[in-house]
mmCIF file of C-alpha atoms in Angstrom:
data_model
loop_
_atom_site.group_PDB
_atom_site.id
_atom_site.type_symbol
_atom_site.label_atom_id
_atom_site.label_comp_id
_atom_site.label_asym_id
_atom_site.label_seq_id
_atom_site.Cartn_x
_atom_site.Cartn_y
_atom_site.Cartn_z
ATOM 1 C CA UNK A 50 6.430 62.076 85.436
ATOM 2 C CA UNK A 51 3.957 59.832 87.408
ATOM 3 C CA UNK A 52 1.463 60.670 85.101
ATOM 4 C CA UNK A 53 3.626 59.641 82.171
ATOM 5 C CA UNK A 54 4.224 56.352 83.331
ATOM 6 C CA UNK A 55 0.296 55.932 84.164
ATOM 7 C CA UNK A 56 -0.133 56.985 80.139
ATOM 8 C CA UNK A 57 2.446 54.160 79.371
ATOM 9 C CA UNK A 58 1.170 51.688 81.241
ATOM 10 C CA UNK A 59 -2.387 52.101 80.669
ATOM 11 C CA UNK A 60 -1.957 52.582 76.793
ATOM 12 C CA UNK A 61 -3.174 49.600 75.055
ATOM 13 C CA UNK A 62 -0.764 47.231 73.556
ATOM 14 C CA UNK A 63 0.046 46.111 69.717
ATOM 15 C CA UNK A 64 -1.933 42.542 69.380
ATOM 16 C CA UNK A 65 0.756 40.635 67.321
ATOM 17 C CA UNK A 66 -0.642 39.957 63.570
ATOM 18 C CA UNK A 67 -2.004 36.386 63.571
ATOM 19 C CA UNK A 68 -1.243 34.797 60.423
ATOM 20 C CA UNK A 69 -3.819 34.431 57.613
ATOM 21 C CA UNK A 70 -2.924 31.034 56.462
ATOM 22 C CA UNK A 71 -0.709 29.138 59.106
ATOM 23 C CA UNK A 72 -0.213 26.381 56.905
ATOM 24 C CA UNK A 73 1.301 28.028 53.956
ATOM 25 C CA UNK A 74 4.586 27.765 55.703
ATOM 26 C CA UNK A 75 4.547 24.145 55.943
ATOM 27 C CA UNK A 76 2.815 23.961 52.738
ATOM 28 C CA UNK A 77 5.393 25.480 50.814
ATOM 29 C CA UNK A 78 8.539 23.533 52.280
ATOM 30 C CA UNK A 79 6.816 20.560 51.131
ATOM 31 C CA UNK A 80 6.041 21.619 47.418
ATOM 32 C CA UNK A 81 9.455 22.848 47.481
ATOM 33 C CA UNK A 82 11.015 19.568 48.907
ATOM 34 C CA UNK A 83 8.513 17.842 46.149
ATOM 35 C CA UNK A 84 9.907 19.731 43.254
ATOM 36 C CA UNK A 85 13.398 18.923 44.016
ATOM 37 C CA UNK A 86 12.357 15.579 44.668
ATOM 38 C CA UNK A 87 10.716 15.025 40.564
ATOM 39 C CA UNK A 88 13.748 16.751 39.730
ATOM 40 C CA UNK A 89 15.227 13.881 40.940
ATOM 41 C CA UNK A 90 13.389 11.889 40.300
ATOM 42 C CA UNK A 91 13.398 12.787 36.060
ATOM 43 C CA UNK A 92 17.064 12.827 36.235
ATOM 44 C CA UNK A 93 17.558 9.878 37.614
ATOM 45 C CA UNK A 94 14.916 8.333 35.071
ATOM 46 C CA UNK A 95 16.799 9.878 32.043
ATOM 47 C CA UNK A 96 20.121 8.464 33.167
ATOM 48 C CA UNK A 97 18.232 5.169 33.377
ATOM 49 C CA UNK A 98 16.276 5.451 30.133
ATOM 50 C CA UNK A 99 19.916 6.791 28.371
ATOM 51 C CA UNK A 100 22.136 3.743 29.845
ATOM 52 C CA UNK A 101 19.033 1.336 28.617
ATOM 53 C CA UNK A 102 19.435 2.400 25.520
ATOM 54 C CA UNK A 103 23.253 2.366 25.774
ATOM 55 C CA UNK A 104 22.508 -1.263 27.196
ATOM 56 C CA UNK A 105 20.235 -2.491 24.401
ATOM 57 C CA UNK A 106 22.786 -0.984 21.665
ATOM 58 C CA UNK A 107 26.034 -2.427 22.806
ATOM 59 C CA UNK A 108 23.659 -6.088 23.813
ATOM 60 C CA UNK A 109 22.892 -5.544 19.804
ATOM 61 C CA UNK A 110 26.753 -5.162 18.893
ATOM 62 C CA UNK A 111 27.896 -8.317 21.104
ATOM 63 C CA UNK A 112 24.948 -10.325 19.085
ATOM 64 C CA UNK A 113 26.313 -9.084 15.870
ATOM 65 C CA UNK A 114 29.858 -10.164 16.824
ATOM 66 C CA UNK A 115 28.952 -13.487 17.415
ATOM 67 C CA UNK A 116 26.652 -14.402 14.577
ATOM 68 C CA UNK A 117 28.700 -13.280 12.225
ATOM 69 C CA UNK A 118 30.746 -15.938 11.864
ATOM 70 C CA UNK A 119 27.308 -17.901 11.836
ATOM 71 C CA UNK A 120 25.549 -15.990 9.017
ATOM 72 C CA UNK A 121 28.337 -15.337 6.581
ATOM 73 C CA UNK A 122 28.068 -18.878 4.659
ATOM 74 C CA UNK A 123 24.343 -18.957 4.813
ATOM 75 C CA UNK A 124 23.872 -22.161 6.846
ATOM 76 C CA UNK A 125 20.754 -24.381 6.361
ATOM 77 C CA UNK A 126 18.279 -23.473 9.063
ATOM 78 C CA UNK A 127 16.855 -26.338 11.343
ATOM 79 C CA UNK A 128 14.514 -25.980 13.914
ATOM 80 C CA UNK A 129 16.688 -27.986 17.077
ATOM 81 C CA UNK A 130 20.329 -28.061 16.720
ATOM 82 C CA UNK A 131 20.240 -32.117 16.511
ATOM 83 C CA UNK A 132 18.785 -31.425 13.089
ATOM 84 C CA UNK A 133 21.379 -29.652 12.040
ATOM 85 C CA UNK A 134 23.939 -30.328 9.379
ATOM 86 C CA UNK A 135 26.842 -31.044 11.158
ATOM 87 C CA UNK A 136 29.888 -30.182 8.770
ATOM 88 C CA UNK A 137 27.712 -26.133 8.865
ATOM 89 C CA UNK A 138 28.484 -26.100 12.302
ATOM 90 C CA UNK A 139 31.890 -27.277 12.197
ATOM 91 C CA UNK A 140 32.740 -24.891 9.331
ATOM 92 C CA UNK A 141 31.201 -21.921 11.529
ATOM 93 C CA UNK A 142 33.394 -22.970 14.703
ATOM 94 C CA UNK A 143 36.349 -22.717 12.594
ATOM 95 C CA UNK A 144 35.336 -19.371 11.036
ATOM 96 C CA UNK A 145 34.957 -18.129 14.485
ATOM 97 C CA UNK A 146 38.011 -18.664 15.646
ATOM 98 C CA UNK A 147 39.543 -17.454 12.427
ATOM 99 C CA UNK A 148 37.540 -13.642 12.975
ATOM 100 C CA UNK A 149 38.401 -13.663 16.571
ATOM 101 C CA UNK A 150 41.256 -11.088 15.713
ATOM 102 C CA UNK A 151 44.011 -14.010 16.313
ATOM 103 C CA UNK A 152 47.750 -12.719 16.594
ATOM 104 C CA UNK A 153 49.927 -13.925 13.856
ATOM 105 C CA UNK A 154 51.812 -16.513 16.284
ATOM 106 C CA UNK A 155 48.437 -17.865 17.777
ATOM 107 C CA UNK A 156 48.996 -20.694 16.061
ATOM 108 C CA UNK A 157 51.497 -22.683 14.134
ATOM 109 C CA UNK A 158 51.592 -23.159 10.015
ATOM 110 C CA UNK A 159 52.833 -25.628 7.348
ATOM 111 C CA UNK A 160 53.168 -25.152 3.894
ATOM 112 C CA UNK A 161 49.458 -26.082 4.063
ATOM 113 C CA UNK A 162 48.289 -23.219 6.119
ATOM 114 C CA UNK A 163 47.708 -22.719 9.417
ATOM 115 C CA UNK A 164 47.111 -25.342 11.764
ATOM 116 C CA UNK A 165 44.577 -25.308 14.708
ATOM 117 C CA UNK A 166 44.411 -27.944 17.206
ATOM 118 C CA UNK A 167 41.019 -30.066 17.020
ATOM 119 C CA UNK A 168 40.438 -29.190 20.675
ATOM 120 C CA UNK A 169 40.063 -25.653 19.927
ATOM 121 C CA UNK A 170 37.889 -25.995 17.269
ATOM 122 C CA UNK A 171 35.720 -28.617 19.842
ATOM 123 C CA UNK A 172 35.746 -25.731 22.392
ATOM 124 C CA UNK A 173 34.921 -23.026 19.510
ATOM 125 C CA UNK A 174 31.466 -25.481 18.982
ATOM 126 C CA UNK A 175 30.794 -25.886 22.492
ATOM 127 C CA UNK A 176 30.527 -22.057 23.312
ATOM 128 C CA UNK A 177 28.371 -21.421 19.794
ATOM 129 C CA UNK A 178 26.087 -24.523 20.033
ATOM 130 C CA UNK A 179 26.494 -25.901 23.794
ATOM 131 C CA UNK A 180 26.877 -29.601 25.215
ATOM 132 C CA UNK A 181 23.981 -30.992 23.733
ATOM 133 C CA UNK A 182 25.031 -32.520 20.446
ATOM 134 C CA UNK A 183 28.913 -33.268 20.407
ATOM 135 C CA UNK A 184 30.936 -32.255 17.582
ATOM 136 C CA UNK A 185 31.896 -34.896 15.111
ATOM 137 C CA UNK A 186 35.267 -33.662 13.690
ATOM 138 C CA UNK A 187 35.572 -34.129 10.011
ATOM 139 C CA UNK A 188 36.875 -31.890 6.334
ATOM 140 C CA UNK A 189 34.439 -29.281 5.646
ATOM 141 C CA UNK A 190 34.423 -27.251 2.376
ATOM 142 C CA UNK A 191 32.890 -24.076 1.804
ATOM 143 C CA UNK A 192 32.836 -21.435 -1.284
ATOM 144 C CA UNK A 193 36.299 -21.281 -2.494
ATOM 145 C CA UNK A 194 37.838 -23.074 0.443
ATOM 146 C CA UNK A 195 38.294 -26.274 2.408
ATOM 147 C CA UNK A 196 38.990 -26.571 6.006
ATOM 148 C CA UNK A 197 40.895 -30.468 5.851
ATOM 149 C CA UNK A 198 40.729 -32.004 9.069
ATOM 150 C CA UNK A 199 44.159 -34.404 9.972
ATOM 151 C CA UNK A 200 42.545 -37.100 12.030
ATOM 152 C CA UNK A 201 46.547 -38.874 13.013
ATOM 153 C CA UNK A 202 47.617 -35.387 14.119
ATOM 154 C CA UNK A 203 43.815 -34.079 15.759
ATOM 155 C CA UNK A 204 44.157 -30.504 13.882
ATOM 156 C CA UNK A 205 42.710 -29.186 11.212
ATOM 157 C CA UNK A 206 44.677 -27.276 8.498
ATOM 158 C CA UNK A 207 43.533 -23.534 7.116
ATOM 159 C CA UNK A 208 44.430 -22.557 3.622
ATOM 160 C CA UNK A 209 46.055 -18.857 3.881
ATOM 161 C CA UNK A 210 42.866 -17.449 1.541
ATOM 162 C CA UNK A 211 40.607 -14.611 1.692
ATOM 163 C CA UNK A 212 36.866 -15.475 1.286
ATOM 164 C CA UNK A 213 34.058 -13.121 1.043
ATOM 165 C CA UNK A 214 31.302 -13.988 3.295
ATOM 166 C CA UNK A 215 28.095 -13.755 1.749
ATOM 167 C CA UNK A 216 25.869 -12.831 4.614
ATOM 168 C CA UNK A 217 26.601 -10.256 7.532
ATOM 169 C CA UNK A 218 23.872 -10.147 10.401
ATOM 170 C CA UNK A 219 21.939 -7.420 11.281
ATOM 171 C CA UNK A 220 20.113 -7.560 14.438
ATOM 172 C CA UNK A 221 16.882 -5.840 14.582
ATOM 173 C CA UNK A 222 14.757 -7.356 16.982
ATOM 174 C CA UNK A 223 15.652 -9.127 20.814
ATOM 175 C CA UNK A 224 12.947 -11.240 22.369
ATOM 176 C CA UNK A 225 13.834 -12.094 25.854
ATOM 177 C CA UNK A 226 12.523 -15.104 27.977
ATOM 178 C CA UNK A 227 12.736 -17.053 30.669
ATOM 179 C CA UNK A 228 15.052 -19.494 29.832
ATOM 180 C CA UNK A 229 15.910 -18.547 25.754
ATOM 181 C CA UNK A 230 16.208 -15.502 23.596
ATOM 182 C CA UNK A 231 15.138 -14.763 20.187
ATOM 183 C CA UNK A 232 17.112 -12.465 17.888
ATOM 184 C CA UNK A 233 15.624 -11.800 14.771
ATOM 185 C CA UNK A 234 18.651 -11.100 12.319
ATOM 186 C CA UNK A 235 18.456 -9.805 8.781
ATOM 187 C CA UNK A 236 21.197 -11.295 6.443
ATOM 188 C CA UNK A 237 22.919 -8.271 4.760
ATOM 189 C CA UNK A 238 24.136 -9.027 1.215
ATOM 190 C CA UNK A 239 27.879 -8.469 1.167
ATOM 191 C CA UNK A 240 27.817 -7.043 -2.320
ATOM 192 C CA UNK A 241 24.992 -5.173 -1.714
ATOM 193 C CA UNK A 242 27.451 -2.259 0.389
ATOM 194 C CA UNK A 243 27.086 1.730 -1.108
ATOM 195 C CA UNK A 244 28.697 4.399 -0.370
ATOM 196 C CA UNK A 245 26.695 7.710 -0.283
ATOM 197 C CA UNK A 246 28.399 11.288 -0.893
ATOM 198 C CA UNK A 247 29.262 11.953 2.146
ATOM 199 C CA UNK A 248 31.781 9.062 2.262
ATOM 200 C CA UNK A 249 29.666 6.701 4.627
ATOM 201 C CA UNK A 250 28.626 3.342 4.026
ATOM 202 C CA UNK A 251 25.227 2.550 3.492
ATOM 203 C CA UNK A 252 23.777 -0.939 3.993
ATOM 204 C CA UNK A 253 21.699 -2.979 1.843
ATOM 205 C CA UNK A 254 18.374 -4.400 2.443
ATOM 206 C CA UNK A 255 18.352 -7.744 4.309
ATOM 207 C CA UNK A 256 17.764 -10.464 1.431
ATOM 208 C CA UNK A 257 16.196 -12.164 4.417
ATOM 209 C CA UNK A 258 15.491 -12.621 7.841
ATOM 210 C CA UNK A 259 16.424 -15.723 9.709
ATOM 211 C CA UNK A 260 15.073 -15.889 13.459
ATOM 212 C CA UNK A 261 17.824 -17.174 15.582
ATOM 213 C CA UNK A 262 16.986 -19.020 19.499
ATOM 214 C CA UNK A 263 19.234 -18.554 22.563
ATOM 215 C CA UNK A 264 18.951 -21.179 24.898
ATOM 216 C CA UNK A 265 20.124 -20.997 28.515
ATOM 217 C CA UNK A 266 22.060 -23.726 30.254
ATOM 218 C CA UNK A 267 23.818 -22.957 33.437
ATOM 219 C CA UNK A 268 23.972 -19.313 33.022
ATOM 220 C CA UNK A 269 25.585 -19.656 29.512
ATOM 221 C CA UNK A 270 23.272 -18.587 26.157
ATOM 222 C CA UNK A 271 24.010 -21.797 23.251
ATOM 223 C CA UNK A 272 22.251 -21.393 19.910
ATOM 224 C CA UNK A 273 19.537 -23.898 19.611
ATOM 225 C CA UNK A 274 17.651 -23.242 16.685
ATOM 226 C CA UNK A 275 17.954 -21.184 13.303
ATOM 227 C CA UNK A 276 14.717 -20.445 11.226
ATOM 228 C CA UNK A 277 13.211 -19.149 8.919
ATOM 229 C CA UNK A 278 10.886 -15.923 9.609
ATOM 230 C CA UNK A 279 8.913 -13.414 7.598
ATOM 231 C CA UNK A 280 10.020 -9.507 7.201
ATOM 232 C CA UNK A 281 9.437 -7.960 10.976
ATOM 233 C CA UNK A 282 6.697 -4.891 10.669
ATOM 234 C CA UNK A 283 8.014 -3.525 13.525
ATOM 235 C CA UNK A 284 11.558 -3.588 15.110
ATOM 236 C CA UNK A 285 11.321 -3.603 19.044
ATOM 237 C CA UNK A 286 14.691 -2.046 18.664
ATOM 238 C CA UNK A 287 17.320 -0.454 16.033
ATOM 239 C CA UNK A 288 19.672 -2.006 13.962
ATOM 240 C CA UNK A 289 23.358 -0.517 14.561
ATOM 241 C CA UNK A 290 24.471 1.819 11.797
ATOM 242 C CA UNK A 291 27.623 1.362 10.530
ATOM 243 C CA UNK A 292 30.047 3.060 8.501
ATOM 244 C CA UNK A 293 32.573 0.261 7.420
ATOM 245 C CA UNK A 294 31.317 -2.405 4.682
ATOM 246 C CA UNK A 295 32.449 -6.116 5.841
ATOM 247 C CA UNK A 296 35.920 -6.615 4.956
ATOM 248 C CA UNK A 297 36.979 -10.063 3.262
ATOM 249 C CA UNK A 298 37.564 -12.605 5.303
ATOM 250 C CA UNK A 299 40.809 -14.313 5.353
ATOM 251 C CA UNK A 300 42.989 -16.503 7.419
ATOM 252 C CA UNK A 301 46.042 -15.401 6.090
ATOM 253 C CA UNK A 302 48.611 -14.005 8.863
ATOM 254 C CA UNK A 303 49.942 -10.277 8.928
ATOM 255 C CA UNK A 304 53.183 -11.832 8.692
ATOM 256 C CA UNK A 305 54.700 -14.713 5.981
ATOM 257 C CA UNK A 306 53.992 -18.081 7.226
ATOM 258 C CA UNK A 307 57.336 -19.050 7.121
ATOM 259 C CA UNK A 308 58.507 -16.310 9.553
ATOM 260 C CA UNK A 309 55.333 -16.736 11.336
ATOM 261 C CA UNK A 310 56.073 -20.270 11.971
ATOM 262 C CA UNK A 311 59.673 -19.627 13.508
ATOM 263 C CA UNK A 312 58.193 -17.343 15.579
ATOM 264 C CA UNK A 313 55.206 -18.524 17.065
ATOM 265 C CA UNK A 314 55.441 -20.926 20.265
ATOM 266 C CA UNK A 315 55.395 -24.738 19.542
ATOM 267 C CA UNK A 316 52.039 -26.207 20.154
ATOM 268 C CA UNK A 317 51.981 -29.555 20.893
ATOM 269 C CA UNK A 318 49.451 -31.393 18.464
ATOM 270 C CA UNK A 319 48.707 -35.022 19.563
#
C-alpha cells in the first residue's frame, strides 16, 4: 500500500493546457458587442433616414396647402412684397379663408353672399404676407367673380359661386436658409387633369415654375417674394402624387344661405 501511495505521489502531474491565443476571448466579446452595436447603429439610421423622408413629404404637403390659395389666380410675380399688386394679395387672403374648410355657420350671409368681417381678412394677409406692408382693404375682382368690400360695415361680401382656379402648386424643390426658404413650385394647369386606366389621376406638366421666398420674422415664415424661374434640372426632392384632380372652388355653403343664416351665431360687424 505504501508503495502505492509513493507511485501516486511521485507520478508526474497533468500541466494544465495554456491557451494558444489568450486574447481571442476578449477579442471576440468585442466584435460581438461591435456587431450588435452597427446593428444598431443601421437601424437606428434607417428609422432616421425613413422619418426624414416622412418629414420632407408631409413639410411638402403643408407648402402645398398654403400656396394654393396663392397660385390658383396666377398672381403677378414681384420680387419684394412692397412691389406687389395689392388688390392680388387681398384677393388671395380672401381665397384662403374661403379653402380653409369653413363650417357652414362660420360666418353670416345676406342675399349678397356671405359676409366676412374685414378683420379676418386683415389677419388672413398678415399670416400669408407678414407685418411688413399693411393691407389696404378695397373690392377685388377676379375671373368670374368679385369680392365687394363694404367700407360703412368693415366686411367684405362673397358671392355664393364656384370658380375654377387656374393654377394648383406643385412643390418640387425646398431650399432652406438661415433666415428664408425657397420653394420652387410648378403651376399645374387645372384643365390639364387625366385619368389613366387604372382610375387614378394623373397630373399635367407644370405650364411653369414660379420660385416662391419664405422669410422669417420672429419664428413665423411670411412670403416675401414671388418670381419667376426657369424649369429645375434636378428636384432636391419629389413632388407629392396625388390621386384627386383639384375640385372647383366655391364659397357656396353646404347648407341654403337662408337657413344658414338663422343658424349661424351673430357676428358683430362694426
Amino acid at each position: 500500500m505504501a508503495d502505492e501511495i509513493v507511485k501516486f505521489e511521485n507520478s508526474p502531474k497533468k500541466k494544465k493546457r495554456k491557451r494558444a491565443h489568450p486574447w481571442a476571448f476578449p477579442l471576440g466579446l468585442l466584435m460581438a458587442v461591435l456587431s450588435v452595436t452597427g446593428l444598431v447603429t443601421i437601424l437606428v439610421a434607417g428609422v432616421n433616414g425613413i422619418s426624414s423622408v416622412k418629414d420632407k413629404i408631409d413639410n411638402i404637403e403643408k407648402y402645398n396647402t398654403m400656396l394654393t390659395p396663392v397660385v390658383m389666380n396666377d398672381p403677378s410675380v414681384f420680387d419684394d412684397i412692397s412691389k406687389a399688386d395689392m388688390s392680388q394679395l387681398i384677393d388671395i387672403s380672401v381665397w384662403a379663408i374661403i379653402k380653409s374648410d369653413l363650417a357652414p355657420d362660420t360666418y353670416e350671409y345676406s342675399e349678397a353672399g356671405m359676409i366676412i368681417p374685414e378683420a379676418d381678412i386683415a389677419a388672413s394677409y398678415t399670416k400669408l404676407f407678414g407685418t411688413e406692408r399693411a393691407p389696404v382693404h378695397m373690392t377685388v375682382s377676379g375671373y368670374g367673380y368679385e369680392f365687394t368690400y363694404d367700407s360703412a360695415k368693415k366686411c367684405y361680401i362673397i358671392p355664393l359661386t364656384g370658380i375654377e382656379p387656374t393654377y394648383t402648386p406643385s412643390v418640387v424643390d425646398v431650399d432652406k436658409k438661415k433666415n428664408m426658404i425657397v420653394l420652387t413650385v410648378g403651376y399645374l394647369p387645372s384643365g390639364g387633369w387625366a385619368q389613366d386606366t387604372d382610375g387614378k389621376m394623373v397630373a399635367p406638366e407644370p405650364d411653369k415654375y414660379v420660385k416662391v421666398t419664405l422669410r422669417e420674422k420672429d419664428g413665423n415664415y411670411y412670403i416675401s417674394a414671388m418670381q419667376a424661374t426657369a424649369s429645375p434640372e434636378v428636384a432636391t426632392t419629389t413632388p407629392v402624387s396625388t390621386t384627386t384632380a383639384p375640385a372647383e372652388s366655391t364659397t357656396e355653403p353646404t347648407t341654403a344661405p337662408e337657413q344658414a343664416a338663422e343658424d349661424a351665431p351673430q357676428t358683430e360687424i362694426a
